[in-house]
mmCIF file of C-alpha atoms in Angstrom:
data_model
loop_
_atom_site.group_PDB
_atom_site.id
_atom_site.type_symbol
_atom_site.label_atom_id
_atom_site.label_comp_id
_atom_site.label_asym_id
_atom_site.label_seq_id
_atom_site.Cartn_x
_atom_site.Cartn_y
_atom_site.Cartn_z
ATOM 1 C CA MET A 1316 -0.053 -0.002 0.003
ATOM 2 C CA PHE A 1317 3.051 2.304 0.097
ATOM 3 C CA LEU A 1318 2.164 3.707 -3.283
ATOM 4 C CA LEU A 1319 -1.201 4.756 -2.308
ATOM 5 C CA ALA A 1320 -0.419 6.730 0.895
ATOM 6 C CA PRO A 1321 0.773 9.766 -1.258
ATOM 7 C CA LEU A 1322 -2.435 9.666 -3.049
ATOM 8 C CA ALA A 1323 -4.525 10.111 -0.098
ATOM 9 C CA ALA A 1324 -2.530 13.023 1.356
ATOM 10 C CA GLY A 1325 -2.467 14.762 -2.204
ATOM 11 C CA ALA A 1326 -6.172 14.381 -2.664
ATOM 12 C CA ALA A 1327 -6.871 16.259 0.635
ATOM 13 C CA THR A 1328 -5.183 19.397 -0.774
ATOM 14 C CA ALA A 1329 -5.602 19.254 -4.550
ATOM 15 C CA THR A 1330 -7.331 17.466 -7.349
ATOM 16 C CA LEU A 1331 -4.951 15.581 -9.581
ATOM 17 C CA PRO A 1332 -1.796 17.457 -8.130
ATOM 18 C CA SER A 1333 0.640 15.836 -10.551
ATOM 19 C CA TRP A 1334 -1.294 17.133 -13.530
ATOM 20 C CA ASN A 1335 -0.638 20.514 -15.050
ATOM 21 C CA ASP A 1336 -3.801 22.711 -14.989
ATOM 22 C CA ASP A 1337 -4.257 22.671 -18.729
ATOM 23 C CA ALA A 1338 -6.892 21.196 -21.064
ATOM 24 C CA ALA A 1339 -6.166 17.477 -20.352
ATOM 25 C CA ARG A 1340 -6.772 17.924 -16.604
ATOM 26 C CA ARG A 1341 -9.854 20.140 -17.148
ATOM 27 C CA SER A 1342 -11.479 17.646 -19.447
ATOM 28 C CA ILE A 1343 -11.249 15.130 -16.627
ATOM 29 C CA VAL A 1344 -12.391 17.319 -13.988
ATOM 30 C CA ASP A 1345 -15.293 18.677 -15.952
ATOM 31 C CA PHE A 1346 -16.409 15.227 -16.996
ATOM 32 C CA VAL A 1347 -16.409 14.009 -13.299
ATOM 33 C CA GLU A 1348 -18.193 17.024 -11.992
ATOM 34 C CA ALA A 1349 -20.845 16.712 -14.808
ATOM 35 C CA VAL A 1350 -21.650 13.049 -14.131
ATOM 36 C CA THR A 1351 -21.599 13.320 -10.293
ATOM 37 C CA THR A 1352 -23.740 16.585 -10.051
ATOM 38 C CA ALA A 1353 -27.199 15.418 -8.845
ATOM 39 C CA GLY A 1354 -29.956 16.957 -10.803
ATOM 40 C CA GLY A 1355 -27.581 18.002 -13.668
ATOM 41 C CA PRO A 1356 -28.281 16.949 -17.350
ATOM 42 C CA ASP A 1357 -25.307 14.670 -17.326
ATOM 43 C CA PHE A 1358 -25.693 12.971 -13.976
ATOM 44 C CA VAL A 1359 -25.024 9.245 -13.785
ATOM 45 C CA ALA A 1360 -25.982 7.024 -10.933
ATOM 46 C CA PRO A 1361 -23.041 5.571 -9.031
ATOM 47 C CA ALA A 1362 -23.874 2.064 -10.009
ATOM 48 C CA GLU A 1363 -23.391 3.042 -13.703
ATOM 49 C CA ARG A 1364 -20.151 5.034 -13.096
ATOM 50 C CA VAL A 1365 -17.804 2.453 -14.643
ATOM 51 C CA ALA A 1366 -14.185 3.423 -15.650
ATOM 52 C CA VAL A 1367 -11.800 1.034 -17.358
ATOM 53 C CA PHE A 1368 -8.078 1.357 -17.619
ATOM 54 C CA ASP A 1369 -5.631 -0.290 -19.804
ATOM 55 C CA ASN A 1370 -2.525 -1.392 -17.900
ATOM 56 C CA ASP A 1371 0.700 -1.569 -19.993
ATOM 57 C CA GLY A 1372 1.803 1.922 -21.041
ATOM 58 C CA THR A 1373 -1.350 3.464 -19.281
ATOM 59 C CA LEU A 1374 -0.711 2.671 -15.711
ATOM 60 C CA TRP A 1375 2.893 1.404 -15.730
ATOM 61 C CA GLY A 1376 5.729 1.389 -18.212
ATOM 62 C CA GLU A 1377 5.785 -0.957 -21.236
ATOM 63 C CA GLN A 1378 9.260 -0.213 -22.790
ATOM 64 C CA PRO A 1379 11.594 -1.661 -23.762
ATOM 65 C CA MET A 1380 9.116 -4.494 -23.652
ATOM 66 C CA TYR A 1381 5.870 -5.435 -21.848
ATOM 67 C CA VAL A 1382 6.545 -6.432 -18.226
ATOM 68 C CA GLN A 1383 4.767 -9.825 -18.724
ATOM 69 C CA LEU A 1384 7.003 -10.370 -21.808
ATOM 70 C CA ALA A 1385 10.143 -9.803 -19.574
ATOM 71 C CA PHE A 1386 8.727 -12.364 -17.114
ATOM 72 C CA ALA A 1387 8.057 -14.820 -19.961
ATOM 73 C CA LEU A 1388 11.606 -14.429 -21.211
ATOM 74 C CA ASP A 1389 13.094 -15.082 -17.757
ATOM 75 C CA ARG A 1390 10.822 -18.203 -17.579
ATOM 76 C CA VAL A 1391 12.184 -19.284 -21.175
ATOM 77 C CA ARG A 1392 15.808 -19.023 -19.879
ATOM 78 C CA GLU A 1393 14.971 -20.869 -16.745
ATOM 79 C CA MET A 1394 13.195 -23.713 -18.581
ATOM 80 C CA ALA A 1395 15.596 -23.918 -21.658
ATOM 81 C CA PRO A 1396 17.662 -26.762 -20.360
ATOM 82 C CA GLN A 1397 14.497 -29.063 -20.493
ATOM 83 C CA HIS A 1398 13.750 -27.906 -24.062
ATOM 84 C CA PRO A 1399 16.877 -28.211 -26.319
ATOM 85 C CA GLU A 1400 14.525 -27.683 -29.368
ATOM 86 C CA TRP A 1401 13.979 -24.041 -28.436
ATOM 87 C CA SER A 1402 17.531 -23.184 -29.581
ATOM 88 C CA THR A 1403 16.385 -23.583 -33.198
ATOM 89 C CA THR A 1404 12.720 -22.914 -32.829
ATOM 90 C CA GLU A 1405 11.197 -19.429 -33.097
ATOM 91 C CA PRO A 1406 10.207 -17.411 -31.109
ATOM 92 C CA PHE A 1407 12.183 -19.414 -28.486
ATOM 93 C CA LYS A 1408 15.398 -18.896 -30.374
ATOM 94 C CA SER A 1409 15.056 -15.060 -30.455
ATOM 95 C CA ALA A 1410 13.877 -15.085 -26.816
ATOM 96 C CA LEU A 1411 17.066 -16.878 -25.735
ATOM 97 C CA ALA A 1412 19.202 -14.676 -27.797
ATOM 98 C CA GLY A 1413 17.444 -11.395 -26.400
ATOM 99 C CA ASP A 1414 16.530 -10.522 -29.963
ATOM 100 C CA PHE A 1415 13.443 -8.313 -29.360
ATOM 101 C CA ALA A 1416 13.088 -7.524 -33.076
ATOM 102 C CA GLY A 1417 12.872 -11.225 -33.766
ATOM 103 C CA ILE A 1418 10.314 -11.711 -31.050
ATOM 104 C CA ALA A 1419 8.278 -8.759 -32.309
ATOM 105 C CA ALA A 1420 8.498 -10.258 -35.892
ATOM 106 C CA SER A 1421 6.877 -13.499 -34.730
ATOM 107 C CA GLY A 1422 3.748 -11.360 -34.098
ATOM 108 C CA ASP A 1423 0.880 -12.140 -31.710
ATOM 109 C CA LYS A 1424 1.245 -15.797 -32.581
ATOM 110 C CA GLY A 1425 4.886 -15.937 -31.323
ATOM 111 C CA LEU A 1426 3.932 -14.026 -28.184
ATOM 112 C CA LEU A 1427 1.095 -16.356 -27.412
ATOM 113 C CA GLU A 1428 3.461 -19.362 -27.813
ATOM 114 C CA LEU A 1429 5.907 -17.899 -25.431
ATOM 115 C CA VAL A 1430 3.039 -17.399 -22.889
ATOM 116 C CA ALA A 1431 1.571 -20.815 -23.542
ATOM 117 C CA ALA A 1432 4.846 -22.525 -22.953
ATOM 118 C CA THR A 1433 5.927 -20.522 -19.783
ATOM 119 C CA HIS A 1434 2.734 -19.952 -18.019
ATOM 120 C CA ALA A 1435 1.227 -23.402 -18.178
ATOM 121 C CA GLY A 1436 1.717 -26.933 -16.638
ATOM 122 C CA MET A 1437 1.260 -25.905 -13.041
ATOM 123 C CA THR A 1438 -1.463 -25.068 -10.504
ATOM 124 C CA SER A 1439 -3.068 -21.751 -10.253
ATOM 125 C CA ASP A 1440 -1.589 -21.235 -6.724
ATOM 126 C CA ALA A 1441 1.848 -22.145 -8.051
ATOM 127 C CA PHE A 1442 1.719 -19.655 -10.912
ATOM 128 C CA THR A 1443 0.525 -16.905 -8.430
ATOM 129 C CA GLN A 1444 3.652 -17.647 -6.239
ATOM 130 C CA ILE A 1445 5.894 -17.595 -9.300
ATOM 131 C CA VAL A 1446 4.614 -14.211 -10.388
ATOM 132 C CA SER A 1447 4.952 -12.883 -6.969
ATOM 133 C CA ASN A 1448 8.414 -14.045 -6.468
ATOM 134 C CA TRP A 1449 9.495 -12.780 -9.807
ATOM 135 C CA LEU A 1450 8.094 -9.302 -9.286
ATOM 136 C CA ALA A 1451 9.893 -9.168 -5.845
ATOM 137 C CA THR A 1452 13.336 -9.479 -7.559
ATOM 138 C CA ALA A 1453 12.971 -8.438 -11.222
ATOM 139 C CA ARG A 1454 14.294 -4.996 -12.267
ATOM 140 C CA HIS A 1455 13.797 -2.775 -15.075
ATOM 141 C CA PRO A 1456 16.615 -2.895 -17.618
ATOM 142 C CA LYS A 1457 17.162 0.804 -17.961
ATOM 143 C CA THR A 1458 16.319 2.132 -14.473
ATOM 144 C CA GLY A 1459 17.295 -0.807 -12.253
ATOM 145 C CA LYS A 1460 14.126 -0.186 -10.329
ATOM 146 C CA PRO A 1461 11.511 -2.843 -9.466
ATOM 147 C CA TYR A 1462 8.720 -2.817 -12.078
ATOM 148 C CA THR A 1463 6.134 -2.233 -9.474
ATOM 149 C CA SER A 1464 7.720 1.123 -8.666
ATOM 150 C CA MET A 1465 7.551 2.277 -12.258
ATOM 151 C CA VAL A 1466 3.827 3.129 -12.269
ATOM 152 C CA TYR A 1467 2.534 6.646 -13.187
ATOM 153 C CA GLN A 1468 1.753 8.928 -10.376
ATOM 154 C CA PRO A 1469 -0.775 10.948 -12.322
ATOM 155 C CA MET A 1470 -2.729 7.830 -13.269
ATOM 156 C CA LEU A 1471 -2.709 6.634 -9.665
ATOM 157 C CA GLU A 1472 -4.125 10.097 -8.771
ATOM 158 C CA LEU A 1473 -6.700 9.748 -11.312
ATOM 159 C CA ILE A 1474 -7.794 6.231 -10.144
ATOM 160 C CA ASN A 1475 -8.117 7.619 -6.724
ATOM 161 C CA TYR A 1476 -10.048 10.635 -7.973
ATOM 162 C CA LEU A 1477 -12.557 8.457 -9.680
ATOM 163 C CA LYS A 1478 -13.022 6.126 -6.767
ATOM 164 C CA ASN A 1479 -13.563 9.070 -4.419
ATOM 165 C CA ASN A 1480 -16.404 10.228 -6.744
ATOM 166 C CA GLY A 1481 -18.363 6.931 -6.793
ATOM 167 C CA PHE A 1482 -16.815 5.236 -9.761
ATOM 168 C CA GLN A 1483 -16.183 1.477 -10.133
ATOM 169 C CA VAL A 1484 -12.628 1.118 -11.620
ATOM 170 C CA TYR A 1485 -11.499 -1.839 -13.491
ATOM 171 C CA ILE A 1486 -8.381 -2.835 -15.398
ATOM 172 C CA VAL A 1487 -9.009 -4.067 -18.971
ATOM 173 C CA SER A 1488 -5.729 -5.279 -20.479
ATOM 174 C CA GLY A 1489 -4.134 -7.434 -23.029
ATOM 175 C CA GLY A 1490 -1.920 -8.797 -20.325
ATOM 176 C CA GLY A 1491 -2.667 -12.011 -18.665
ATOM 177 C CA ILE A 1492 -5.402 -11.786 -16.048
ATOM 178 C CA GLU A 1493 -3.708 -14.283 -13.874
ATOM 179 C CA PHE A 1494 -0.374 -12.371 -14.212
ATOM 180 C CA MET A 1495 -1.937 -9.016 -12.979
ATOM 181 C CA ARG A 1496 -4.425 -10.212 -10.241
ATOM 182 C CA PRO A 1497 -1.669 -11.081 -7.612
ATOM 183 C CA TRP A 1498 -0.423 -7.424 -7.330
ATOM 184 C CA THR A 1499 -3.042 -4.950 -8.658
ATOM 185 C CA GLU A 1500 -4.750 -4.316 -5.302
ATOM 186 C CA ARG A 1501 -1.422 -3.667 -3.636
ATOM 187 C CA ILE A 1502 -0.088 -1.358 -6.349
ATOM 188 C CA TYR A 1503 -3.225 0.457 -7.718
ATOM 189 C CA GLY A 1504 -5.887 -0.311 -5.141
ATOM 190 C CA ILE A 1505 -7.809 -2.296 -7.765
ATOM 191 C CA PRO A 1506 -8.949 -5.703 -6.399
ATOM 192 C CA PRO A 1507 -8.476 -8.912 -8.388
ATOM 193 C CA GLU A 1508 -12.213 -9.241 -9.214
ATOM 194 C CA ASN A 1509 -11.900 -5.858 -11.050
ATOM 195 C CA VAL A 1510 -9.246 -7.172 -13.456
ATOM 196 C CA VAL A 1511 -10.102 -8.243 -17.030
ATOM 197 C CA GLY A 1512 -7.296 -9.596 -19.202
ATOM 198 C CA SER A 1513 -6.181 -12.249 -21.606
ATOM 199 C CA SER A 1514 -6.145 -15.922 -20.305
ATOM 200 C CA ILE A 1515 -5.111 -19.494 -20.995
ATOM 201 C CA LYS A 1516 -7.413 -22.449 -20.580
ATOM 202 C CA SER A 1517 -7.525 -24.297 -17.176
ATOM 203 C CA LYS A 1518 -9.143 -27.417 -15.736
ATOM 204 C CA PHE A 1519 -10.253 -28.505 -12.323
ATOM 205 C CA GLU A 1520 -8.808 -31.631 -10.746
ATOM 206 C CA ASP A 1521 -9.607 -33.505 -7.451
ATOM 207 C CA THR A 1522 -6.798 -35.856 -6.776
ATOM 208 C CA GLU A 1523 -7.321 -37.876 -3.554
ATOM 209 C CA GLY A 1524 -9.351 -35.103 -1.965
ATOM 210 C CA ALA A 1525 -6.869 -32.381 -3.081
ATOM 211 C CA PRO A 1526 -8.825 -30.006 -5.361
ATOM 212 C CA ARG A 1527 -6.824 -27.706 -7.639
ATOM 213 C CA ILE A 1528 -6.897 -25.746 -10.829
ATOM 214 C CA ILE A 1529 -4.271 -26.679 -13.504
ATOM 215 C CA ARG A 1530 -3.179 -24.255 -16.117
ATOM 216 C CA LEU A 1531 -3.203 -25.617 -19.640
ATOM 217 C CA PRO A 1532 -0.975 -24.543 -22.680
ATOM 218 C CA ASP A 1533 -3.843 -23.316 -24.735
ATOM 219 C CA ILE A 1534 -5.135 -19.856 -25.242
ATOM 220 C CA ASN A 1535 -8.618 -19.146 -23.994
ATOM 221 C CA PHE A 1536 -9.217 -15.434 -24.657
ATOM 222 C CA ILE A 1537 -7.206 -12.396 -26.015
ATOM 223 C CA ASP A 1538 -8.307 -9.174 -24.401
ATOM 224 C CA ASP A 1539 -6.802 -6.795 -26.781
ATOM 225 C CA GLY A 1540 -8.160 -4.658 -29.636
ATOM 226 C CA ALA A 1541 -11.773 -5.818 -30.564
ATOM 227 C CA GLY A 1542 -11.548 -8.264 -27.697
ATOM 228 C CA LYS A 1543 -11.615 -5.522 -25.043
ATOM 229 C CA PRO A 1544 -15.239 -4.619 -25.516
ATOM 230 C CA ILE A 1545 -16.051 -8.265 -25.430
ATOM 231 C CA GLY A 1546 -14.119 -8.798 -22.169
ATOM 232 C CA ILE A 1547 -15.898 -5.820 -20.705
ATOM 233 C CA TYR A 1548 -19.272 -7.203 -21.762
ATOM 234 C CA GLN A 1549 -18.476 -10.667 -20.476
ATOM 235 C CA HIS A 1550 -16.826 -9.690 -17.111
ATOM 236 C CA ILE A 1551 -18.327 -6.369 -16.207
ATOM 237 C CA GLY A 1552 -21.750 -6.419 -17.767
ATOM 238 C CA ARG A 1553 -21.978 -2.622 -18.042
ATOM 239 C CA ARG A 1554 -20.743 -0.298 -20.805
ATOM 240 C CA PRO A 1555 -18.233 2.035 -19.192
ATOM 241 C CA ILE A 1556 -18.595 5.839 -19.234
ATOM 242 C CA ALA A 1557 -14.872 6.563 -19.079
ATOM 243 C CA ALA A 1558 -11.983 4.641 -20.791
ATOM 244 C CA PHE A 1559 -8.308 5.218 -20.498
ATOM 245 C CA GLY A 1560 -5.484 3.761 -22.831
ATOM 246 C CA ASN A 1561 -2.434 4.650 -24.689
ATOM 247 C CA SER A 1562 -2.248 2.564 -27.778
ATOM 248 C CA ASP A 1563 -4.189 1.381 -30.905
ATOM 249 C CA GLY A 1564 -4.980 -1.873 -28.909
ATOM 250 C CA ASP A 1565 -7.213 0.373 -26.731
ATOM 251 C CA PHE A 1566 -9.014 1.846 -29.635
ATOM 252 C CA GLN A 1567 -12.093 -0.383 -29.726
ATOM 253 C CA MET A 1568 -12.422 -0.009 -25.882
ATOM 254 C CA LEU A 1569 -12.549 3.831 -26.252
ATOM 255 C CA GLU A 1570 -14.684 3.601 -29.240
ATOM 256 C CA TRP A 1571 -17.452 1.481 -27.554
ATOM 257 C CA THR A 1572 -17.173 3.630 -24.317
ATOM 258 C CA THR A 1573 -17.745 6.888 -26.075
ATOM 259 C CA SER A 1574 -20.450 5.648 -28.396
ATOM 260 C CA GLY A 1575 -22.907 4.858 -25.504
ATOM 261 C CA PRO A 1576 -25.734 7.233 -24.512
ATOM 262 C CA GLY A 1577 -25.065 10.245 -22.303
ATOM 263 C CA ARG A 1578 -21.692 12.022 -21.294
ATOM 264 C CA SER A 1579 -18.577 9.831 -21.661
ATOM 265 C CA LEU A 1580 -14.737 10.343 -21.565
ATOM 266 C CA GLY A 1581 -12.174 8.730 -23.674
ATOM 267 C CA LEU A 1582 -8.363 9.460 -22.949
ATOM 268 C CA LEU A 1583 -5.238 8.261 -24.467
ATOM 269 C CA VAL A 1584 -1.779 8.709 -22.876
ATOM 270 C CA HIS A 1585 0.791 9.709 -25.425
ATOM 271 C CA HIS A 1586 4.426 8.755 -24.657
ATOM 272 C CA ASP A 1587 6.210 11.828 -25.820
ATOM 273 C CA ASP A 1588 8.654 12.384 -22.971
ATOM 274 C CA ALA A 1589 12.087 10.957 -23.988
ATOM 275 C CA ALA A 1590 13.858 12.738 -21.098
ATOM 276 C CA ARG A 1591 11.741 11.341 -18.123
ATOM 277 C CA GLU A 1592 10.493 8.112 -19.731
ATOM 278 C CA TYR A 1593 10.344 7.067 -23.437
ATOM 279 C CA ALA A 1594 9.096 8.782 -26.624
ATOM 280 C CA TYR A 1595 7.198 6.299 -28.984
ATOM 281 C CA ASP A 1596 4.079 6.128 -30.904
ATOM 282 C CA ARG A 1597 3.302 5.182 -34.571
ATOM 283 C CA GLN A 1598 6.387 2.901 -35.214
ATOM 284 C CA SER A 1599 6.709 1.146 -31.912
ATOM 285 C CA HIS A 1600 6.769 -2.547 -31.646
ATOM 286 C CA PHE A 1601 5.080 -2.260 -28.200
ATOM 287 C CA GLY A 1602 2.309 0.238 -27.479
ATOM 288 C CA ARG A 1603 1.828 1.393 -31.103
ATOM 289 C CA LEU A 1604 -0.208 4.577 -31.241
ATOM 290 C CA ASP A 1605 -1.201 5.589 -34.803
ATOM 291 C CA ARG A 1606 -4.937 5.408 -35.538
ATOM 292 C CA GLY A 1607 -5.603 6.810 -31.986
ATOM 293 C CA LEU A 1608 -3.528 9.939 -32.673
ATOM 294 C CA ALA A 1609 -5.118 10.374 -36.072
ATOM 295 C CA GLU A 1610 -8.731 9.816 -35.140
ATOM 296 C CA GLY A 1611 -8.871 10.404 -31.284
ATOM 297 C CA PRO A 1612 -9.232 14.259 -31.478
ATOM 298 C CA GLN A 1613 -12.027 14.081 -34.092
ATOM 299 C CA ARG A 1614 -13.887 11.616 -31.815
ATOM 300 C CA GLY A 1615 -13.552 14.115 -28.832
ATOM 301 C CA TRP A 1616 -11.052 11.984 -27.028
ATOM 302 C CA THR A 1617 -8.519 13.666 -24.742
ATOM 303 C CA ILE A 1618 -4.777 13.160 -25.976
ATOM 304 C CA VAL A 1619 -2.464 13.451 -22.898
ATOM 305 C CA SER A 1620 1.047 14.588 -23.441
ATOM 306 C CA MET A 1621 3.308 12.985 -20.806
ATOM 307 C CA LYS A 1622 5.789 15.802 -21.490
ATOM 308 C CA ASP A 1623 3.433 18.705 -21.265
ATOM 309 C CA ASP A 1624 0.603 17.510 -19.078
ATOM 310 C CA TRP A 1625 2.339 15.716 -16.272
ATOM 311 C CA LYS A 1626 4.406 17.392 -13.586
ATOM 312 C CA GLN A 1627 5.962 14.014 -12.772
ATOM 313 C CA ILE A 1628 5.937 10.666 -14.228
ATOM 314 C CA TYR A 1629 6.645 7.952 -11.627
ATOM 315 C CA ALA A 1630 5.064 7.489 -8.128
ATOM 316 C CA PRO A 1631 7.330 8.429 -5.340
#
């Protein structure tokens, strides 16, 4: 909970204190005030105040690769002695060589193969422990900091602001639901039942009175692109009135959210701060933002410049 303490203190003195007082911040505050003002034309009942956040690149860093991919690569290296065929088989060959371009060239299919091979063949409890242990020791290759410390302070403040105004806040990510659930409550204050993500198949076993869930090496659902509205529909059951993302993988989530009846908010975080974080958009292998930049303003979405709109990037 150490990351949430500064939020509570900041909220007592200012709204979104790490945001510059400009158009991006005002679009958020104006929206929240409009939908929470009883008797106003845009008032939304608390039960219908649903906000959804992408995770990678929206709530924490995704460069030089997705955090879950870094986890998968470490798992590949750990498991490689038992799989000599990986040295000549893609995407495992590129993974073992640290060839990120080669991994990216394998596309979604290659990434899914890495996930299926490194995330399955164990119980659900064992996987949760493996993820927790890895996050406790893994470090970002550029900063040397724990991945869980490289979350965005302005977005933590935004989550807190929405919750304080009666919103139900969810994560809707292309990342693995089982990878995120062990730590989202501790880092973001978002409980595991409010996490929607991609998943692999699993089965229930009861061996000699010991019931357990076994993870299988088959993809169950991909919660990215057009899959995000489906994931929201299946897991949440309400159309959100606010959606926050950073890439074209979030486009359909924002599109579905802002096409609903009544007041809504769509927001994309633009990574344009090479000095304090990374600068990338249209040509990036991870977190590509092209269509969103081109069409977002026409659709009334807020484009947040990390460089110009945020006073600080990472949580203290």
